[in-house]
Short mmCIF file of C-alpha atoms in Angstrom, two decimals:
data_model
loop_
_atom_site.label_atom_id
_atom_site.label_comp_id
_atom_site.label_asym_id
_atom_site.label_seq_id
_atom_site.Cartn_x
_atom_site.Cartn_y
_atom_site.Cartn_z
CA MET A 26 191.97 89.65 81.88
CA THR A 27 193.84 92.59 83.18
CA TYR A 28 195.33 95.15 80.72
CA PHE A 29 198.84 93.69 81.23
CA GLU A 30 197.58 90.15 80.63
CA ARG A 31 195.96 91.24 77.27
CA LEU A 32 199.12 93.23 76.41
CA THR A 33 201.34 90.19 76.88
CA ASP A 34 198.84 87.39 75.81
CA GLY A 35 200.46 84.99 73.32
CA LEU A 36 203.98 86.30 74.04
CA GLN A 37 206.69 83.88 75.10
CA LEU A 38 208.36 84.29 78.48
CA HIS A 39 211.53 85.74 77.14
CA GLU A 40 209.49 88.29 75.07
CA VAL A 41 207.59 89.35 78.18
CA ALA A 42 210.79 89.70 80.11
CA MET A 43 212.33 91.77 77.16
CA PHE A 44 209.23 94.00 77.09
CA MET A 45 209.25 94.65 80.85
CA LEU A 46 213.03 95.24 81.10
CA GLY A 47 212.91 97.41 78.00
CA GLY A 48 210.13 99.58 79.44
CA LEU A 49 212.06 99.90 82.66
CA LEU A 50 215.39 100.81 81.06
CA PHE A 51 213.46 103.41 78.93
CA ILE A 52 212.11 105.08 82.01
CA VAL A 53 215.56 104.98 83.70
CA LEU A 54 217.13 106.65 80.66
CA LEU A 55 214.43 109.34 80.66
CA PHE A 56 215.23 110.05 84.17
CA LEU A 57 218.90 110.28 83.47
CA ILE A 58 218.29 112.74 80.55
CA VAL A 59 216.50 115.06 82.87
CA LEU A 60 219.14 114.71 85.46
CA PHE A 61 221.95 115.35 82.86
CA ALA A 62 219.99 118.29 81.42
CA LEU A 63 219.73 119.88 84.94
CA ARG A 64 223.34 119.48 85.47
CA LYS A 65 224.19 120.74 82.00
CA ARG A 66 226.15 117.58 81.05
CA GLN A 67 226.43 116.35 77.50
CA LEU A 68 223.48 114.21 76.43
CA LYS A 69 224.76 112.67 73.29
CA PRO A 70 226.45 109.58 74.80
CA LEU A 71 223.34 108.90 76.75
CA LEU A 72 221.03 109.05 73.67
CA LEU A 73 222.97 106.17 72.07
CA PHE A 74 221.74 103.94 74.92
CA PHE A 75 218.15 104.40 73.83
CA LEU A 76 218.72 101.91 70.99
CA ILE A 77 218.77 99.09 73.66
CA PRO A 78 215.30 99.76 75.13
CA ILE A 79 213.84 100.49 71.61
CA VAL A 80 215.07 97.02 70.45
CA MET A 81 213.80 95.41 73.63
CA LEU A 82 210.42 96.95 73.26
CA GLY A 83 210.28 96.54 69.53
CA TRP A 84 210.91 92.71 69.32
CA PRO A 85 207.82 91.74 71.52
CA SER A 86 205.77 94.38 69.97
CA ILE A 87 206.30 92.98 66.52
CA ALA A 88 205.57 89.47 67.79
CA LYS A 89 202.32 90.75 69.29
CA ILE A 90 201.25 92.44 65.99
CA GLN A 91 202.00 89.26 64.09
CA LEU A 92 199.84 87.36 66.62
CA ASN A 93 197.03 89.78 66.31
CA GLN A 94 197.35 89.57 62.52
CA GLU A 95 197.07 85.82 62.68
CA GLY A 96 193.92 86.13 64.79
CA LEU A 97 192.39 88.50 62.15
CA THR A 98 193.46 86.07 59.46
CA LEU A 99 191.62 83.30 61.28
CA VAL A 100 188.38 85.37 61.57
CA ASN A 101 188.44 86.30 57.90
CA ASN A 102 189.18 82.72 56.68
CA LEU A 103 186.54 81.39 59.07
CA LYS A 104 183.97 83.69 57.42
CA GLU A 105 184.93 82.33 53.93
CA LEU A 106 184.89 78.80 55.17
CA GLU A 107 181.29 79.33 56.33
CA LYS A 108 180.35 80.20 52.82
CA HIS A 109 182.40 77.50 51.25
CA PRO A 110 182.62 74.67 53.87
CA ASP A 111 184.15 72.07 51.42
CA ASP A 112 187.02 74.37 50.36
CA GLU A 113 190.10 72.28 51.41
CA ALA A 114 192.44 75.20 50.86
CA LEU A 115 190.46 77.34 53.29
CA GLN A 116 190.34 74.40 55.73
CA SER A 117 194.07 74.21 55.59
CA LYS A 118 194.42 77.85 56.21
CA VAL A 119 192.17 77.78 59.21
CA GLU A 120 193.96 74.80 60.66
CA GLN A 121 197.33 76.61 60.25
CA SER A 122 195.98 79.69 62.09
CA ILE A 123 194.63 77.56 64.84
CA GLN A 124 198.07 75.81 65.21
CA VAL A 125 199.93 79.15 65.37
CA LEU A 126 197.62 80.64 67.95
CA GLU A 127 197.59 77.51 70.13
CA GLU A 128 201.45 77.13 69.98
CA LYS A 129 201.59 80.75 71.39
CA ASN A 130 199.25 79.70 74.17
CA VAL A 131 196.78 82.53 73.67
CA ASN A 132 194.30 83.03 76.50
CA ALA A 133 192.29 86.02 75.36
CA PRO A 134 188.66 85.06 75.48
CA ASP A 135 187.87 86.49 72.12
CA LYS A 136 190.64 84.58 70.43
CA LEU A 137 189.73 81.37 72.21
CA ALA A 138 186.09 81.89 71.01
CA ASP A 139 187.29 82.17 67.40
CA ILE A 140 189.47 79.00 67.79
CA ALA A 141 186.48 77.16 69.23
CA ARG A 142 184.27 78.21 66.26
CA ALA A 143 186.96 77.20 63.78
CA LYS A 144 187.38 73.69 65.41
CA TYR A 145 183.59 73.20 65.35
CA LEU A 146 183.34 74.07 61.68
CA LEU A 147 186.27 71.73 60.98
CA GLY A 148 184.40 68.91 62.67
CA GLU A 149 186.63 68.90 65.73
CA ASP A 150 183.84 68.99 68.43
CA LYS A 151 185.90 67.62 71.28
CA GLY A 152 188.71 70.24 70.72
CA ALA A 153 186.07 72.97 70.37
CA LEU A 154 184.59 71.97 73.60
CA GLU A 155 187.92 71.92 75.37
CA THR A 156 188.76 75.39 74.01
CA ILE A 157 185.33 76.68 75.32
CA ASN A 158 186.06 75.33 78.70
CA LYS A 159 189.18 77.58 78.93
CA ILE A 160 187.01 80.76 78.55
CA PRO A 161 185.81 82.32 81.83
CA GLU A 162 182.10 81.94 82.48
CA ALA A 163 181.59 85.63 82.52
CA ASP A 164 182.81 86.04 78.93
CA LYS A 165 180.96 83.14 77.45
CA ALA A 166 177.56 84.81 77.19
CA VAL A 167 179.15 88.12 75.85
CA LEU A 168 181.11 86.24 73.19
CA GLY A 169 178.16 83.94 72.11
CA VAL A 170 180.17 80.99 73.19
CA ALA A 171 177.46 79.41 75.31
CA GLU A 172 175.26 79.36 72.14
CA LEU A 173 178.09 77.79 70.20
CA GLN A 174 178.44 75.09 72.95
CA ARG A 175 174.76 74.41 72.65
CA ALA A 176 175.01 74.12 68.84
CA ILE A 177 177.89 71.66 69.19
CA ARG A 178 175.74 69.39 71.51
CA ALA A 179 172.86 69.59 69.10
CA THR A 180 175.19 68.66 66.10
CA GLN A 181 176.61 65.80 67.96
CA ASP A 182 173.12 64.45 68.85
CA LEU A 183 171.80 64.94 65.32
CA GLU A 184 174.87 63.41 63.73
CA ARG A 185 174.59 60.30 65.95
CA LYS A 186 170.93 59.86 65.18
CA LEU A 187 171.59 60.42 61.45
CA GLU A 188 174.18 57.83 61.24
CA LYS A 189 171.99 55.31 63.23
CA ALA A 190 169.09 56.00 60.71
CA LYS A 191 171.49 55.59 57.69
CA ALA A 192 172.65 52.29 58.98
CA SER A 193 169.22 51.07 59.85
CA PRO A 194 166.44 53.28 58.27
CA THR A 195 163.68 51.75 60.38
CA PRO A 196 160.41 53.73 61.04
CA GLU A 197 161.49 54.16 64.65
CA SER A 198 165.04 55.55 63.91
CA LEU A 199 163.54 57.80 61.23
CA ASP A 200 160.83 59.12 63.61
CA ILE A 201 163.42 59.90 66.23
CA LEU A 202 165.63 61.62 63.58
CA LYS A 203 162.60 63.64 62.35
CA ILE A 204 161.71 64.79 65.91
CA THR A 205 165.29 66.00 66.68
CA LYS A 206 165.48 67.64 63.12
CA THR A 207 162.17 69.49 63.70
CA GLN A 208 163.38 70.79 67.15
CA ILE A 209 166.49 72.10 65.71
CA GLU A 210 164.64 73.76 62.84
CA ALA A 211 162.33 75.42 65.44
CA ASP A 212 165.23 77.12 67.11
CA HIS A 213 166.14 80.05 64.94
CA LYS A 214 169.47 80.63 66.75
CA PHE A 215 170.74 77.28 65.15
CA SER A 216 170.17 78.60 61.60
CA GLU A 217 173.57 80.42 61.59
CA HIS A 218 175.53 77.25 62.20
CA VAL A 219 176.48 76.00 58.72
CA ARG A 220 177.63 72.48 59.80
CA LEU A 221 174.46 71.83 61.90
CA GLN A 222 172.32 72.95 58.96
CA ARG A 223 174.17 70.55 56.72
CA TYR A 224 173.16 67.62 58.99
CA VAL A 225 169.56 69.02 59.05
CA ASN A 226 169.48 68.95 55.27
CA GLU A 227 170.95 65.36 55.16
CA SER A 228 168.38 64.17 57.65
CA ASP A 229 165.61 65.75 55.72
CA SER A 230 166.76 64.02 52.42
CA LEU A 231 167.04 60.60 54.27
CA ILE A 232 163.54 60.95 55.71
CA LYS A 233 162.02 61.76 52.35
CA ARG A 234 163.69 58.90 50.60
CA ASN A 235 162.40 56.42 53.05
CA ARG A 236 158.82 57.47 53.22
#
């Protein structure tokens, strides 16, 4: 993303227009002040007009600050939710932050990565993968999104095999589940994904009960 795209990311069209016009008007007024000063004309009437660009620049700036704050809130609540995945209050807060950011149509790769992680932790695998697809390929590795995508696929695979083994705990289904579980446990990068580890533990318990 360019600097301007990052600066205006998440802002509505009218807010971007206000920001651009406010900046332009501010520059014009500065030019007029210099011109008035050189011609020794009174500056006081002109100074009053500075209220207009200040308001025009201030409104979208406040909206941007609020958006960044919402992104930070999502990150903080996400960290807490990873520690307490069954906390419904935290789940609700995370869902609310996701809704706010998506309604603003944010496109910053780092924010999209946070949204994808949040959706995955909430069990919304399809939504998480769709969000990941919006992130440019060049940013995926840097943000660790490629690893998240791999974890989602592994979670879906293990969950599917776990449900099958629960429904019909035959030696064959349990062996398949055990192999998948062992492969996931051998990959240390998967250990940081709370939801995946929960399925690993459930699989382990099911296998032990049916020995």
